[in-house]
Amino acid sequence: MDLKTLYRSVIMDHYKNPKNKGLINDENYLTVHLNNPTCGDDIIVQLLVKDEKIIDLRHQGKGCSICCAAASVASELLKNKSIEEALNLTQNYYDLLMGKELLNKNILEDALAFEGVGQFPARIKCATLAFKAYEKGLDPLKGDN
Ligand code: ZN
Protein backbone atom coordinates (compact mmCIF):
# COMPACT_ATOMS: atom_id res chain seq x y z
CA MET A 1 0.00 0.00 0.00
CA ASP A 2 1.48 3.37 -0.95
CA LEU A 3 1.33 6.38 1.34
CA LYS A 4 -1.48 8.05 -0.61
CA THR A 5 -3.68 4.98 -0.32
CA LEU A 6 -2.89 4.64 3.36
CA TYR A 7 -3.74 8.30 4.02
CA ARG A 8 -6.98 7.95 2.07
CA SER A 9 -7.99 4.94 4.15
CA VAL A 10 -7.20 6.78 7.40
CA ILE A 11 -9.49 9.64 6.33
CA MET A 12 -12.28 7.31 5.21
CA ASP A 13 -12.05 5.33 8.44
CA HIS A 14 -12.47 8.48 10.56
CA TYR A 15 -15.32 9.59 8.31
CA LYS A 16 -17.19 6.30 8.64
CA ASN A 17 -16.37 5.67 12.30
CA PRO A 18 -15.86 9.09 13.86
CA LYS A 19 -14.32 9.28 17.31
CA ASN A 20 -15.81 11.47 20.06
CA LYS A 21 -18.88 12.33 17.98
CA GLY A 22 -21.97 13.78 19.64
CA LEU A 23 -22.37 16.75 21.95
CA ILE A 24 -22.54 16.60 25.74
CA ASN A 25 -25.17 18.48 27.67
CA ASP A 26 -22.90 19.89 30.36
CA GLU A 27 -22.27 23.57 31.04
CA ASN A 28 -18.62 22.88 31.89
CA TYR A 29 -17.96 22.27 28.19
CA LEU A 30 -16.93 25.18 25.99
CA THR A 31 -18.89 25.22 22.74
CA VAL A 32 -17.79 26.72 19.43
CA HIS A 33 -19.80 26.75 16.21
CA LEU A 34 -18.09 27.38 12.86
CA ASN A 35 -19.05 26.94 9.26
CA ASN A 36 -17.43 26.93 5.87
CA PRO A 37 -19.94 28.31 3.37
CA THR A 38 -17.83 27.46 0.32
CA CYS A 39 -18.36 23.75 0.95
CA GLY A 40 -21.40 23.71 3.23
CA ASP A 41 -19.48 22.33 6.19
CA ASP A 42 -21.06 23.23 9.51
CA ILE A 43 -19.61 22.05 12.77
CA ILE A 44 -20.06 22.45 16.50
CA VAL A 45 -17.23 21.41 18.80
CA GLN A 46 -17.04 21.13 22.55
CA LEU A 47 -14.05 21.17 24.86
CA LEU A 48 -13.71 20.24 28.48
CA VAL A 49 -10.61 21.82 30.00
CA LYS A 50 -9.45 21.18 33.52
CA ASP A 51 -6.21 22.41 35.10
CA GLU A 52 -5.04 23.65 31.67
CA LYS A 53 -5.46 20.19 30.21
CA ILE A 54 -8.02 19.14 27.62
CA ILE A 55 -9.81 16.16 29.04
CA ASP A 56 -12.55 15.80 26.47
CA LEU A 57 -13.38 17.00 22.98
CA ARG A 58 -16.65 16.43 21.17
CA HIS A 59 -17.91 17.35 17.74
CA GLN A 60 -21.12 17.27 15.76
CA GLY A 61 -21.94 18.58 12.36
CA LYS A 62 -22.56 18.17 8.71
CA GLY A 63 -19.98 18.38 6.02
CA CYS A 64 -17.83 16.69 3.45
CA SER A 65 -15.74 13.64 4.26
CA ILE A 66 -12.58 15.72 4.76
CA CYS A 67 -14.26 18.06 7.24
CA CYS A 68 -15.93 15.29 9.25
CA ALA A 69 -12.83 13.11 9.28
CA ALA A 70 -10.67 16.05 10.41
CA ALA A 71 -13.06 16.73 13.31
CA SER A 72 -12.63 13.14 14.47
CA VAL A 73 -8.84 13.25 14.03
CA ALA A 74 -8.58 16.57 15.89
CA SER A 75 -10.64 15.26 18.79
CA GLU A 76 -8.22 12.36 19.22
CA LEU A 77 -5.04 14.30 18.60
CA LEU A 78 -5.78 17.07 21.10
CA LYS A 79 -7.16 14.87 23.86
CA ASN A 80 -5.17 14.85 27.10
CA LYS A 81 -2.92 17.62 25.82
CA SER A 82 -2.22 20.88 27.59
CA ILE A 83 -3.66 24.02 26.01
CA GLU A 84 -0.19 25.03 24.88
CA GLU A 85 0.53 21.60 23.36
CA ALA A 86 -2.82 21.57 21.59
CA LEU A 87 -2.31 25.02 20.08
CA ASN A 88 1.18 24.01 19.04
CA LEU A 89 -0.09 20.82 17.37
CA THR A 90 -2.77 22.85 15.61
CA GLN A 91 -0.15 25.25 14.26
CA ASN A 92 1.94 22.30 13.09
CA TYR A 93 -1.11 20.92 11.30
CA TYR A 94 -1.69 24.23 9.48
CA ASP A 95 2.01 24.27 8.53
CA LEU A 96 1.69 20.73 7.16
CA LEU A 97 -1.22 21.77 4.94
CA MET A 98 0.71 24.82 3.76
CA GLY A 99 3.54 22.53 2.69
CA LYS A 100 6.02 23.77 5.29
CA GLU A 101 8.79 21.53 6.58
CA LEU A 102 8.04 20.24 10.06
CA LEU A 103 10.70 19.30 12.60
CA ASN A 104 8.76 16.24 13.64
CA LYS A 105 5.80 15.19 11.53
CA ASN A 106 5.00 12.16 13.67
CA ILE A 107 3.54 14.25 16.49
CA LEU A 108 0.56 14.84 14.19
CA GLU A 109 -0.43 11.15 14.24
CA ASP A 110 -3.49 10.53 12.02
CA ALA A 111 -3.64 14.22 11.08
CA LEU A 112 -0.67 13.52 8.80
CA ALA A 113 -3.16 11.86 6.46
CA PHE A 114 -4.39 15.31 5.42
CA GLU A 115 -1.01 16.35 4.03
CA GLY A 116 -2.18 15.86 0.44
CA VAL A 117 -5.16 18.17 0.98
CA GLY A 118 -2.68 21.05 0.86
CA GLN A 119 -2.53 20.54 -2.90
CA PHE A 120 -6.20 21.52 -3.17
CA PRO A 121 -6.50 25.04 -1.77
CA ALA A 122 -10.29 24.92 -1.90
CA ARG A 123 -10.30 21.96 0.48
CA ILE A 124 -7.87 23.38 3.05
CA LYS A 125 -10.79 25.09 4.78
CA CYS A 126 -12.53 21.73 5.06
CA ALA A 127 -9.48 20.14 6.64
CA THR A 128 -8.92 22.99 9.10
CA LEU A 129 -12.49 23.89 10.14
CA ALA A 130 -12.62 21.61 13.19
CA PHE A 131 -9.09 22.58 14.26
CA LYS A 132 -10.05 26.26 13.93
CA ALA A 133 -13.11 25.65 16.07
CA TYR A 134 -11.09 23.93 18.80
CA GLU A 135 -8.46 26.66 18.53
CA LYS A 136 -11.09 29.34 18.93
CA GLY A 137 -12.24 27.68 22.14
CA LEU A 138 -8.71 27.32 23.50
CA ASP A 139 -7.23 30.64 22.47
CA PRO A 140 -8.84 32.74 25.23
CA LEU A 141 -7.57 30.23 27.83
CA LYS A 142 -3.96 30.56 26.73
CA GLY A 143 -1.67 31.55 29.57
CA ASP A 144 -4.58 31.71 31.97
CA ASN A 145 -3.60 30.33 35.35
ZN1 ZN B 1 -15.82 20.52 3.07
mmCIF file of C-alpha atoms and ligand atoms in Angstrom:
data_model
loop_
_atom_site.group_PDB
_atom_site.id
_atom_site.type_symbol
_atom_site.label_atom_id
_atom_site.label_comp_id
_atom_site.label_asym_id
_atom_site.label_seq_id
_atom_site.Cartn_x
_atom_site.Cartn_y
_atom_site.Cartn_z
ATOM 1 C CA MET A 1 0.000 0.000 0.000
ATOM 2 C CA ASP A 2 1.482 3.365 -0.948
ATOM 3 C CA LEU A 3 1.325 6.378 1.341
ATOM 4 C CA LYS A 4 -1.478 8.053 -0.610
ATOM 5 C CA THR A 5 -3.681 4.977 -0.321
ATOM 6 C CA LEU A 6 -2.885 4.638 3.362
ATOM 7 C CA TYR A 7 -3.737 8.298 4.025
ATOM 8 C CA ARG A 8 -6.980 7.950 2.072
ATOM 9 C CA SER A 9 -7.989 4.936 4.145
ATOM 10 C CA VAL A 10 -7.204 6.778 7.402
ATOM 11 C CA ILE A 11 -9.488 9.635 6.326
ATOM 12 C CA MET A 12 -12.284 7.310 5.212
ATOM 13 C CA ASP A 13 -12.047 5.334 8.443
ATOM 14 C CA HIS A 14 -12.471 8.478 10.556
ATOM 15 C CA TYR A 15 -15.318 9.595 8.310
ATOM 16 C CA LYS A 16 -17.190 6.303 8.637
ATOM 17 C CA ASN A 17 -16.365 5.668 12.299
ATOM 18 C CA PRO A 18 -15.857 9.093 13.858
ATOM 19 C CA LYS A 19 -14.318 9.276 17.313
ATOM 20 C CA ASN A 20 -15.811 11.472 20.055
ATOM 21 C CA LYS A 21 -18.878 12.329 17.985
ATOM 22 C CA GLY A 22 -21.967 13.779 19.641
ATOM 23 C CA LEU A 23 -22.373 16.746 21.950
ATOM 24 C CA ILE A 24 -22.541 16.600 25.741
ATOM 25 C CA ASN A 25 -25.169 18.479 27.672
ATOM 26 C CA ASP A 26 -22.901 19.890 30.355
ATOM 27 C CA GLU A 27 -22.273 23.568 31.039
ATOM 28 C CA ASN A 28 -18.619 22.876 31.887
ATOM 29 C CA TYR A 29 -17.963 22.270 28.188
ATOM 30 C CA LEU A 30 -16.933 25.184 25.990
ATOM 31 C CA THR A 31 -18.888 25.217 22.743
ATOM 32 C CA VAL A 32 -17.789 26.722 19.429
ATOM 33 C CA HIS A 33 -19.797 26.753 16.209
ATOM 34 C CA LEU A 34 -18.094 27.384 12.863
ATOM 35 C CA ASN A 35 -19.054 26.937 9.256
ATOM 36 C CA ASN A 36 -17.427 26.926 5.870
ATOM 37 C CA PRO A 37 -19.936 28.310 3.368
ATOM 38 C CA THR A 38 -17.833 27.457 0.320
ATOM 39 C CA CYS A 39 -18.362 23.746 0.950
ATOM 40 C CA GLY A 40 -21.405 23.709 3.226
ATOM 41 C CA ASP A 41 -19.483 22.334 6.191
ATOM 42 C CA ASP A 42 -21.059 23.230 9.510
ATOM 43 C CA ILE A 43 -19.606 22.049 12.771
ATOM 44 C CA ILE A 44 -20.058 22.445 16.501
ATOM 45 C CA VAL A 45 -17.234 21.413 18.805
ATOM 46 C CA GLN A 46 -17.037 21.133 22.550
ATOM 47 C CA LEU A 47 -14.048 21.169 24.856
ATOM 48 C CA LEU A 48 -13.710 20.237 28.475
ATOM 49 C CA VAL A 49 -10.614 21.820 30.003
ATOM 50 C CA LYS A 50 -9.446 21.176 33.525
ATOM 51 C CA ASP A 51 -6.208 22.407 35.103
ATOM 52 C CA GLU A 52 -5.037 23.652 31.666
ATOM 53 C CA LYS A 53 -5.462 20.191 30.214
ATOM 54 C CA ILE A 54 -8.019 19.142 27.618
ATOM 55 C CA ILE A 55 -9.807 16.161 29.042
ATOM 56 C CA ASP A 56 -12.548 15.800 26.470
ATOM 57 C CA LEU A 57 -13.379 17.003 22.978
ATOM 58 C CA ARG A 58 -16.650 16.426 21.173
ATOM 59 C CA HIS A 59 -17.910 17.350 17.738
ATOM 60 C CA GLN A 60 -21.119 17.269 15.765
ATOM 61 C CA GLY A 61 -21.940 18.579 12.364
ATOM 62 C CA LYS A 62 -22.558 18.168 8.713
ATOM 63 C CA GLY A 63 -19.981 18.377 6.015
ATOM 64 C CA CYS A 64 -17.831 16.690 3.445
ATOM 65 C CA SER A 65 -15.739 13.643 4.257
ATOM 66 C CA ILE A 66 -12.582 15.725 4.763
ATOM 67 C CA CYS A 67 -14.258 18.062 7.241
ATOM 68 C CA CYS A 68 -15.933 15.292 9.248
ATOM 69 C CA ALA A 69 -12.829 13.109 9.285
ATOM 70 C CA ALA A 70 -10.672 16.048 10.407
ATOM 71 C CA ALA A 71 -13.063 16.725 13.306
ATOM 72 C CA SER A 72 -12.626 13.141 14.469
ATOM 73 C CA VAL A 73 -8.839 13.255 14.026
ATOM 74 C CA ALA A 74 -8.582 16.570 15.893
ATOM 75 C CA SER A 75 -10.642 15.262 18.793
ATOM 76 C CA GLU A 76 -8.219 12.362 19.225
ATOM 77 C CA LEU A 77 -5.038 14.297 18.601
ATOM 78 C CA LEU A 78 -5.781 17.069 21.099
ATOM 79 C CA LYS A 79 -7.163 14.873 23.862
ATOM 80 C CA ASN A 80 -5.168 14.846 27.105
ATOM 81 C CA LYS A 81 -2.924 17.617 25.817
ATOM 82 C CA SER A 82 -2.217 20.880 27.594
ATOM 83 C CA ILE A 83 -3.664 24.024 26.014
ATOM 84 C CA GLU A 84 -0.187 25.029 24.877
ATOM 85 C CA GLU A 85 0.531 21.600 23.364
ATOM 86 C CA ALA A 86 -2.823 21.566 21.591
ATOM 87 C CA LEU A 87 -2.314 25.020 20.079
ATOM 88 C CA ASN A 88 1.182 24.011 19.038
ATOM 89 C CA LEU A 89 -0.086 20.818 17.369
ATOM 90 C CA THR A 90 -2.775 22.849 15.607
ATOM 91 C CA GLN A 91 -0.152 25.246 14.258
ATOM 92 C CA ASN A 92 1.942 22.295 13.086
ATOM 93 C CA TYR A 93 -1.107 20.922 11.301
ATOM 94 C CA TYR A 94 -1.689 24.230 9.484
ATOM 95 C CA ASP A 95 2.007 24.273 8.533
ATOM 96 C CA LEU A 96 1.693 20.733 7.161
ATOM 97 C CA LEU A 97 -1.220 21.775 4.942
ATOM 98 C CA MET A 98 0.707 24.822 3.761
ATOM 99 C CA GLY A 99 3.538 22.527 2.692
ATOM 100 C CA LYS A 100 6.024 23.767 5.288
ATOM 101 C CA GLU A 101 8.786 21.528 6.583
ATOM 102 C CA LEU A 102 8.040 20.238 10.065
ATOM 103 C CA LEU A 103 10.703 19.296 12.596
ATOM 104 C CA ASN A 104 8.761 16.237 13.642
ATOM 105 C CA LYS A 105 5.801 15.187 11.535
ATOM 106 C CA ASN A 106 5.002 12.164 13.669
ATOM 107 C CA ILE A 107 3.545 14.245 16.492
ATOM 108 C CA LEU A 108 0.559 14.841 14.193
ATOM 109 C CA GLU A 109 -0.432 11.149 14.237
ATOM 110 C CA ASP A 110 -3.494 10.529 12.020
ATOM 111 C CA ALA A 111 -3.637 14.218 11.079
ATOM 112 C CA LEU A 112 -0.673 13.516 8.798
ATOM 113 C CA ALA A 113 -3.163 11.856 6.458
ATOM 114 C CA PHE A 114 -4.388 15.308 5.422
ATOM 115 C CA GLU A 115 -1.006 16.345 4.035
ATOM 116 C CA GLY A 116 -2.182 15.859 0.438
ATOM 117 C CA VAL A 117 -5.162 18.169 0.984
ATOM 118 C CA GLY A 118 -2.681 21.053 0.857
ATOM 119 C CA GLN A 119 -2.526 20.542 -2.902
ATOM 120 C CA PHE A 120 -6.198 21.517 -3.170
ATOM 121 C CA PRO A 121 -6.497 25.036 -1.770
ATOM 122 C CA ALA A 122 -10.293 24.919 -1.896
ATOM 123 C CA ARG A 123 -10.298 21.963 0.476
ATOM 124 C CA ILE A 124 -7.867 23.380 3.050
ATOM 125 C CA LYS A 125 -10.786 25.094 4.776
ATOM 126 C CA CYS A 126 -12.532 21.725 5.059
ATOM 127 C CA ALA A 127 -9.477 20.141 6.644
ATOM 128 C CA THR A 128 -8.921 22.991 9.102
ATOM 129 C CA LEU A 129 -12.491 23.890 10.140
ATOM 130 C CA ALA A 130 -12.617 21.612 13.194
ATOM 131 C CA PHE A 131 -9.092 22.584 14.258
ATOM 132 C CA LYS A 132 -10.050 26.261 13.931
ATOM 133 C CA ALA A 133 -13.112 25.653 16.075
ATOM 134 C CA TYR A 134 -11.086 23.925 18.800
ATOM 135 C CA GLU A 135 -8.457 26.656 18.535
ATOM 136 C CA LYS A 136 -11.093 29.344 18.934
ATOM 137 C CA GLY A 137 -12.243 27.683 22.143
ATOM 138 C CA LEU A 138 -8.710 27.322 23.502
ATOM 139 C CA ASP A 139 -7.226 30.641 22.471
ATOM 140 C CA PRO A 140 -8.838 32.737 25.234
ATOM 141 C CA LEU A 141 -7.566 30.227 27.828
ATOM 142 C CA LYS A 142 -3.961 30.562 26.727
ATOM 143 C CA GLY A 143 -1.670 31.552 29.574
ATOM 144 C CA ASP A 144 -4.580 31.714 31.972
ATOM 145 C CA ASN A 145 -3.602 30.335 35.345
HETATM 146 ZN ZN ZN B 1 -15.817 20.519 3.066
#
